Coordinates of C-alpha atoms in Angstrom, one line a residue:
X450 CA -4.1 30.5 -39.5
X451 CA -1.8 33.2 -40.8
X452 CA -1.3 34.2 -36.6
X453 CA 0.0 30.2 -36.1
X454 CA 2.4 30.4 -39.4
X455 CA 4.0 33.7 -37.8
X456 CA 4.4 32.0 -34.4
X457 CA 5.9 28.9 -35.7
X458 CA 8.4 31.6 -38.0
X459 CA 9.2 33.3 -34.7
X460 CA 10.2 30.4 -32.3
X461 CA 12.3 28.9 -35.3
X462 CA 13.6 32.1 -35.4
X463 CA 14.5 32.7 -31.3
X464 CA 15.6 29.2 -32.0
X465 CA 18.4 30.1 -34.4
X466 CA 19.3 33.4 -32.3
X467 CA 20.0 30.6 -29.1
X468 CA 22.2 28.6 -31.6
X469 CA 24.2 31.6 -32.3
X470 CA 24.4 32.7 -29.0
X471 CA 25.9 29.2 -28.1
X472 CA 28.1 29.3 -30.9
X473 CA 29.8 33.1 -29.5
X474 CA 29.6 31.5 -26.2
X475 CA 32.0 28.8 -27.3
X476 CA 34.3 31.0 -29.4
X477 CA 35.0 33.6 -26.3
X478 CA 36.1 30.4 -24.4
X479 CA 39.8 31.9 -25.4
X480 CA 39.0 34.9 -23.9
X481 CA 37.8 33.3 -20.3
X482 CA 40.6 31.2 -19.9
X483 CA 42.6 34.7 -20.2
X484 CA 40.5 36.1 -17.9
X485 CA 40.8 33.1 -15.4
X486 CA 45.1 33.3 -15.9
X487 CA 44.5 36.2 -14.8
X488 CA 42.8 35.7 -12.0
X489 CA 44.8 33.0 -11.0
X490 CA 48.4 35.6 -10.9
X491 CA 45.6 37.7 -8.6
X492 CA 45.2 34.5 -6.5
X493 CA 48.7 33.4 -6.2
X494 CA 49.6 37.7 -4.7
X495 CA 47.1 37.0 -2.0
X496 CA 47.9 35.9 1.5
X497 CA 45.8 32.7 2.0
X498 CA 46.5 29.5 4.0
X499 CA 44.9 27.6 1.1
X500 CA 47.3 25.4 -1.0
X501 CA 47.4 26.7 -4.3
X502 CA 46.4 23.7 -6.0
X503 CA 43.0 23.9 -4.0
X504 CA 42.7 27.3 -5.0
X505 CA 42.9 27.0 -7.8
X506 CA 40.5 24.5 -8.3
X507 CA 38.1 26.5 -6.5
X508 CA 38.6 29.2 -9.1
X509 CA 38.1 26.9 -12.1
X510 CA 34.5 25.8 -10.4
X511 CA 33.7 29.3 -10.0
X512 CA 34.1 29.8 -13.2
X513 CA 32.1 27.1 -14.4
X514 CA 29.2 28.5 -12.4
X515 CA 29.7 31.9 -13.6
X516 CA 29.1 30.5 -17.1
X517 CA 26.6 28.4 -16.3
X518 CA 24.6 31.7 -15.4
X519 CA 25.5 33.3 -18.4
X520 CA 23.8 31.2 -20.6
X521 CA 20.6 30.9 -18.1
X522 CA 20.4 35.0 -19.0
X523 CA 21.0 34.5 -22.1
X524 CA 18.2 31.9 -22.8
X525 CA 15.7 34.1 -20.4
X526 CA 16.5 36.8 -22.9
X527 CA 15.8 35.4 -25.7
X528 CA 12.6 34.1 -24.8
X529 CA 11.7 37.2 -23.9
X530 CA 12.4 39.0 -26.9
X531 CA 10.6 35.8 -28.3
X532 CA 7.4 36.6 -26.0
X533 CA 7.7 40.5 -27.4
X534 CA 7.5 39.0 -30.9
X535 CA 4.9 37.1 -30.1
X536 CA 2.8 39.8 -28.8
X537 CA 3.6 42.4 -31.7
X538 CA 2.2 39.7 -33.5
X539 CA -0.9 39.2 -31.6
X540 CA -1.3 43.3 -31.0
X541 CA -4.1 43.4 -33.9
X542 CA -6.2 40.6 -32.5
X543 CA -6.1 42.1 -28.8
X544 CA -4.4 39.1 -27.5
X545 CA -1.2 39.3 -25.2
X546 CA 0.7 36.6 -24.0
X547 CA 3.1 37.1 -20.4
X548 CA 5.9 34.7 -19.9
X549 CA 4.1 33.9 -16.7
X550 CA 0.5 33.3 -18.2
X551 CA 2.4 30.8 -20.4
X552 CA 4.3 29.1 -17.5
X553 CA 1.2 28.5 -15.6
X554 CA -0.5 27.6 -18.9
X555 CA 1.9 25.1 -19.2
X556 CA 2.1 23.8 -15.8
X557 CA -1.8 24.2 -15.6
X558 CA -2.2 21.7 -18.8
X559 CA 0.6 19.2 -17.5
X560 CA -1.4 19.2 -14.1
X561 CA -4.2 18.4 -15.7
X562 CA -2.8 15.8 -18.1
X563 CA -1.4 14.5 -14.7
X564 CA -4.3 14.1 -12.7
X565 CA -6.5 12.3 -15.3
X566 CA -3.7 10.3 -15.6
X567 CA -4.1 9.5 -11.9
X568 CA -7.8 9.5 -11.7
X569 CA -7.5 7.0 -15.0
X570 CA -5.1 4.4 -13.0
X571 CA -7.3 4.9 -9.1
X572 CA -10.4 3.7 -11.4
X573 CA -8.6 0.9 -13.0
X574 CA -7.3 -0.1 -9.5
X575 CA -10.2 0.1 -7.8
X576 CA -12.5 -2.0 -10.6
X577 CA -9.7 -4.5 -10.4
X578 CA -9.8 -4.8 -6.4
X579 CA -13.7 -4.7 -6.8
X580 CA -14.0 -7.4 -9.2
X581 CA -11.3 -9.3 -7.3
X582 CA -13.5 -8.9 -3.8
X583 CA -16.8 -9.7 -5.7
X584 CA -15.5 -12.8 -7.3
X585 CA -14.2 -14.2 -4.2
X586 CA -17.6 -13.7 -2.4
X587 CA -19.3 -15.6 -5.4
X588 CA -16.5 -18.4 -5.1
X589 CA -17.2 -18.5 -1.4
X590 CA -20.9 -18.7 -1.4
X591 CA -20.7 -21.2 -4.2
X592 CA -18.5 -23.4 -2.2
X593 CA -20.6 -22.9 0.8
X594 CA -23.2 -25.5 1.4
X595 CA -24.9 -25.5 4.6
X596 CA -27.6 -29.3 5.0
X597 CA -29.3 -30.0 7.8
X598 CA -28.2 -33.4 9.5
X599 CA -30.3 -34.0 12.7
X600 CA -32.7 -31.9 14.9
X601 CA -33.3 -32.3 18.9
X602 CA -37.2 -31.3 19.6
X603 CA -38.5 -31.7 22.7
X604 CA -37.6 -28.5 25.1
X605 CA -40.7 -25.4 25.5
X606 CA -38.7 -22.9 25.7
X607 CA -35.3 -21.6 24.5
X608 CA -32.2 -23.8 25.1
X609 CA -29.3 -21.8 27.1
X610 CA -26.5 -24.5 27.6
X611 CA -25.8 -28.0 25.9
X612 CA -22.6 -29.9 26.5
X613 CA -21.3 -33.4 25.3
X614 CA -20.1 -36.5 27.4
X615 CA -16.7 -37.4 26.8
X616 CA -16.9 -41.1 27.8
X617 CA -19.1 -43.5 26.9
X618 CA -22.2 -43.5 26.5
X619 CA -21.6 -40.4 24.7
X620 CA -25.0 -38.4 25.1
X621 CA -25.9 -34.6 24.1
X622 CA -27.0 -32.5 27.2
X623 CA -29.0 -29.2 26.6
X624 CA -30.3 -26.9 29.6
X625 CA -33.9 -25.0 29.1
X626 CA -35.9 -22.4 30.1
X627 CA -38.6 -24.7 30.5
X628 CA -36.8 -25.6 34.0
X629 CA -35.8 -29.2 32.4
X630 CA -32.5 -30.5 31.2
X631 CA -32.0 -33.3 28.6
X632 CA -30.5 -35.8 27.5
X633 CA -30.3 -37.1 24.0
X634 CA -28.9 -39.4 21.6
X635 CA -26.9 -37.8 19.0
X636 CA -27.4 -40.7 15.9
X637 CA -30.6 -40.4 16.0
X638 CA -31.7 -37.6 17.9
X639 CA -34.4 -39.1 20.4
X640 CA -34.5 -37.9 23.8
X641 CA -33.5 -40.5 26.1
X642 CA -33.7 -38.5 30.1
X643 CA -35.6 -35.7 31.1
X644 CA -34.2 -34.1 34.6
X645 CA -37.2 -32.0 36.2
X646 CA -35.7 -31.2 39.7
X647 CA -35.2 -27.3 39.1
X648 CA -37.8 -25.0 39.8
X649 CA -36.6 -22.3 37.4
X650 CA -34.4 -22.0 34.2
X651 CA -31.6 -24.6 33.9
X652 CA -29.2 -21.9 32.8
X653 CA -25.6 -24.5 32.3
X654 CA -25.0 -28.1 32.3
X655 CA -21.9 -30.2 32.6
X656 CA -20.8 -33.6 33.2
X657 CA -18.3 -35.5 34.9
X658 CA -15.5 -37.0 32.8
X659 CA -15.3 -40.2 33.6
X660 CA -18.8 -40.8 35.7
X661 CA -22.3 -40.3 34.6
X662 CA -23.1 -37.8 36.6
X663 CA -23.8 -34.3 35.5
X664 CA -23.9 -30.9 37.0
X665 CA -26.7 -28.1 36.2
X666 CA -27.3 -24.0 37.4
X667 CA -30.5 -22.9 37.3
X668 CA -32.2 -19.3 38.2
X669 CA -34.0 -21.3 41.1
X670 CA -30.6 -19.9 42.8
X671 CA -29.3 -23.9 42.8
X672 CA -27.0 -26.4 41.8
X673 CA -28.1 -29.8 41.3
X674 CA -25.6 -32.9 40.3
X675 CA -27.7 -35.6 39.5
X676 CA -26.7 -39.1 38.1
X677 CA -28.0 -40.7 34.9
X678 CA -27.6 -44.3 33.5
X679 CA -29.0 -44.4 30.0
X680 CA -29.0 -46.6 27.4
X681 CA -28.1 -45.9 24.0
X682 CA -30.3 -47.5 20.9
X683 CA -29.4 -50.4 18.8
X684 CA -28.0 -48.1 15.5
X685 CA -30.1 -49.3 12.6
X686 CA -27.7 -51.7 10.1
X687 CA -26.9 -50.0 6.7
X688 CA -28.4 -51.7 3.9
X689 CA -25.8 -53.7 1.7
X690 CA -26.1 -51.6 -1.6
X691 CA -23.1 -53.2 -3.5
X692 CA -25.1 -56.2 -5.4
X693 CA -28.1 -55.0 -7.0
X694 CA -31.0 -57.7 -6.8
X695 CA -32.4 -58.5 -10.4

């Protein structure tokens, strides 16, 4: 404890010396601007192509940088008679402190203050985006609902092709590699043709868009376009639900 009293005694201390420095800075201001009179009856013997307007403000921000530096040495000195102090201080303990060590202390602990700054925010961020993501999945699945409406049974094998008739009567054609193509009926799903002529898989089918004629590939290494007349079923009438018999 005493050791932090005497350090806070010394900085207030280097403190009041930089006050006073900057105080006898501003009282020699008389004496620069003698100097720089000087300097400018200097200027004004010299051959130059410069007009002397522009020379001389040249001179005047020269001068400002020159005593711009001066108090830059200044402050460096003083914290280094500061850092002395300091270490007379810290002699009996065998503690030293360098004016170096205590930059990179300093820029050490504001790094560090820094980064778990950053690493704080890239967390927050990336819970954010991740409960963003997640909650849209769960909307999405929730909204999702997948109901079977009608099923087409009657093939052996695995169905390559199907394709739909786009005039009347509209039928459902699938191609199998149980060397048959179909027809169906897509209300209600009954098979209404069975086409048998391939001798391998019906790989495609197709049809014609006006006539009913339709055109399969099979791996019998043919083409067959056949013709079809089917006839749809009579759809079932919906039941009249809106007066309830008592």
């Amino acid at each position: 404890m005493p050791v932090e009293s005497g350090s806070s005694a010394a900085a207030r201390q280097a403190k009041q010396k930089r006050k006073s420095h900057s105080l006898s800075i501003r009282r020699t201001n008389s004496t620069e601007q003698e100097r720089s009179g000087l300097q400018r009856e200097m200027l004004e013997g010299q051959d130059s192509k410069l007009p002397l307007s522009l020379r001389s403000n040249l001179l005047d921000l020269f001068g400002q940088i020159e005593r711009e530096f001066e108090n830059l040495y200044i402050e460096n000195m003083e914290l280094r008679r500061e850092i002395e102090t300091l270490n007379d201080r810290l002699a009996a303990e065998g503690q030293t402190i360098d004016g170096g060590d205590l930059a990179k202390g300093a820029l050490k602990t504001k790094a560090s203050h820094s980064t778990s700054q950053l690493s704080q925010k890239l967390k927050t961020t990336y819970k954010a985006s991740t409960s963003k993501i997640v909650s849209s999945f769960k909307a999405t699945t929730s909204r999702a609902v997948c109901q079977l409406v009608r099923e087409y049974v009657g093939h052996r094998d695995g169905i390559w092709d199907l394709s739909v008739t786009r005039s009347q009567p509209v039928v459902l054609g699938t191609a199998s590699a149980d060397h048959t193509a179909m027809l169906w009926s897509i209300e209600t799903g009954k098979c209404l043709l069975k086409y048998m002529g391939h001798q391998g898989s019906v790989n495609s089918i197709k049809f014609h868009p006006t006539e009913q004629m339709a055109l399969t590939a099979s791996g019998d290494q043919t083409a067959h376009i056949w013709r079809y007349m089917v006839q749809l079923p009579t759809p079932q009438p919906v039941a009249d639900i809106s007066v309830m018999p008592y």
